[in-house]
């Protein structure tokens, strides 16, 4: 079984897609050990309670620096023998987590990397540049905590009547919510191999 921890902040919409995939038995060889949340009043915690999933809160205000916070999270993950770390709307820098769990941290970004990387709202950039297509990217975090090797991508059409809110909503629903569970499934099936900056998805 792949012992997994999910790191989350805020609403937990991405978390819910994973919980749904678990409920329907879509993720093989998978054990969700814990969800770690940065905020005591986050709605993500209610999602965990509704699903009967263990969740713990590690508040950022309890630590003097972001580095010390990442060290505390990393120590907790290692104490629990975590194999895979999933970022589900986590709003803190990974710090030492990325290095200590290299090629074992999966996240999703609301753009087609390398486009609009490190932008606060990539969909705004897509609209301002007149992109016809945008989307999302599932990835492994690199040793610096940035977007590393690409696991998968999903395109989303940019419509002429799109507002920023409508485009962000469709990127989330049509791309992010699909890519994140799919990346976890592939990892748990042992189908992902990282070769330098590339991910090779092995055939069945």
Short mmCIF file of C-alpha atoms in Angstrom, two decimals, residues 51-127:
data_model
loop_
_atom_site.label_atom_id
_atom_site.label_comp_id
_atom_site.label_asym_id
_atom_site.label_seq_id
_atom_site.Cartn_x
_atom_site.Cartn_y
_atom_site.Cartn_z
CA UNK A 51 -15.44 11.28 4.70
CA UNK A 52 -14.22 9.79 7.98
CA UNK A 53 -10.63 10.71 7.20
CA UNK A 54 -8.09 11.65 9.87
CA UNK A 55 -6.97 15.26 9.67
CA UNK A 56 -4.54 17.28 11.75
CA UNK A 57 -3.98 21.02 11.89
CA UNK A 58 -0.47 22.44 11.96
CA UNK A 59 -0.90 26.19 12.04
CA UNK A 60 1.74 28.42 10.52
CA UNK A 61 1.45 30.91 13.38
CA UNK A 62 3.05 28.37 15.73
CA UNK A 63 6.38 28.61 13.89
CA UNK A 64 8.82 31.52 13.59
CA UNK A 65 9.73 30.92 9.93
CA UNK A 66 8.43 29.15 6.86
CA UNK A 67 11.52 26.94 6.92
CA UNK A 68 10.85 25.78 10.48
CA UNK A 69 7.26 25.08 9.48
CA UNK A 70 8.35 22.91 6.54
CA UNK A 71 10.78 21.05 8.81
CA UNK A 72 7.99 20.28 11.27
CA UNK A 73 5.74 18.98 8.49
CA UNK A 74 8.54 16.90 7.00
CA UNK A 75 9.35 15.35 10.38
CA UNK A 76 5.69 14.47 10.87
CA UNK A 77 5.53 12.86 7.42
CA UNK A 78 8.63 10.78 8.09
CA UNK A 79 7.34 9.73 11.51
CA UNK A 80 4.24 8.36 9.77
CA UNK A 81 6.32 6.52 7.11
CA UNK A 82 4.65 8.43 4.29
CA UNK A 83 5.43 7.25 0.76
CA UNK A 84 3.59 9.91 -1.25
CA UNK A 85 2.77 13.55 -0.52
CA UNK A 86 -0.08 15.21 -2.42
CA UNK A 87 -0.56 18.98 -2.62
CA UNK A 88 -4.26 19.86 -2.70
CA UNK A 89 -4.35 23.63 -2.58
CA UNK A 90 -1.44 23.88 -0.13
CA UNK A 91 -0.41 27.54 0.25
CA UNK A 92 2.96 27.18 2.01
CA UNK A 93 6.44 26.77 0.49
CA UNK A 94 7.54 23.14 0.52
CA UNK A 95 10.98 23.92 1.93
CA UNK A 96 12.77 20.75 3.07
CA UNK A 97 9.76 18.57 2.21
CA UNK A 98 10.57 18.77 -1.49
CA UNK A 99 14.12 17.52 -1.01
CA UNK A 100 13.36 14.82 1.54
CA UNK A 101 10.49 13.46 -0.56
CA UNK A 102 12.02 13.98 -4.00
CA UNK A 103 9.86 12.55 -6.81
CA UNK A 104 7.25 11.72 -4.18
CA UNK A 105 5.39 15.05 -4.06
CA UNK A 106 2.56 15.45 -6.56
CA UNK A 107 0.68 18.66 -7.29
CA UNK A 108 -1.41 20.31 -9.98
CA UNK A 109 -1.04 23.79 -11.52
CA UNK A 110 -3.78 25.70 -13.40
CA UNK A 111 -1.84 26.29 -16.62
CA UNK A 112 -0.09 24.31 -19.32
CA UNK A 113 3.51 24.41 -18.11
CA UNK A 114 5.79 26.07 -19.15
CA UNK A 115 3.20 28.80 -19.77
CA UNK A 116 2.54 31.29 -16.97
CA UNK A 117 4.52 29.49 -14.30
CA UNK A 118 4.70 31.25 -10.91
CA UNK A 119 1.79 33.57 -11.73
CA UNK A 120 -0.75 34.20 -8.98
CA UNK A 121 -3.70 33.76 -11.38
CA UNK A 122 -2.51 32.06 -14.59
CA UNK A 123 -5.98 32.24 -16.16
CA UNK A 124 -5.76 36.03 -16.12
CA UNK A 125 -2.53 35.80 -18.13
CA UNK A 126 -4.20 33.46 -20.62
CA UNK A 127 -7.05 35.93 -21.13
#
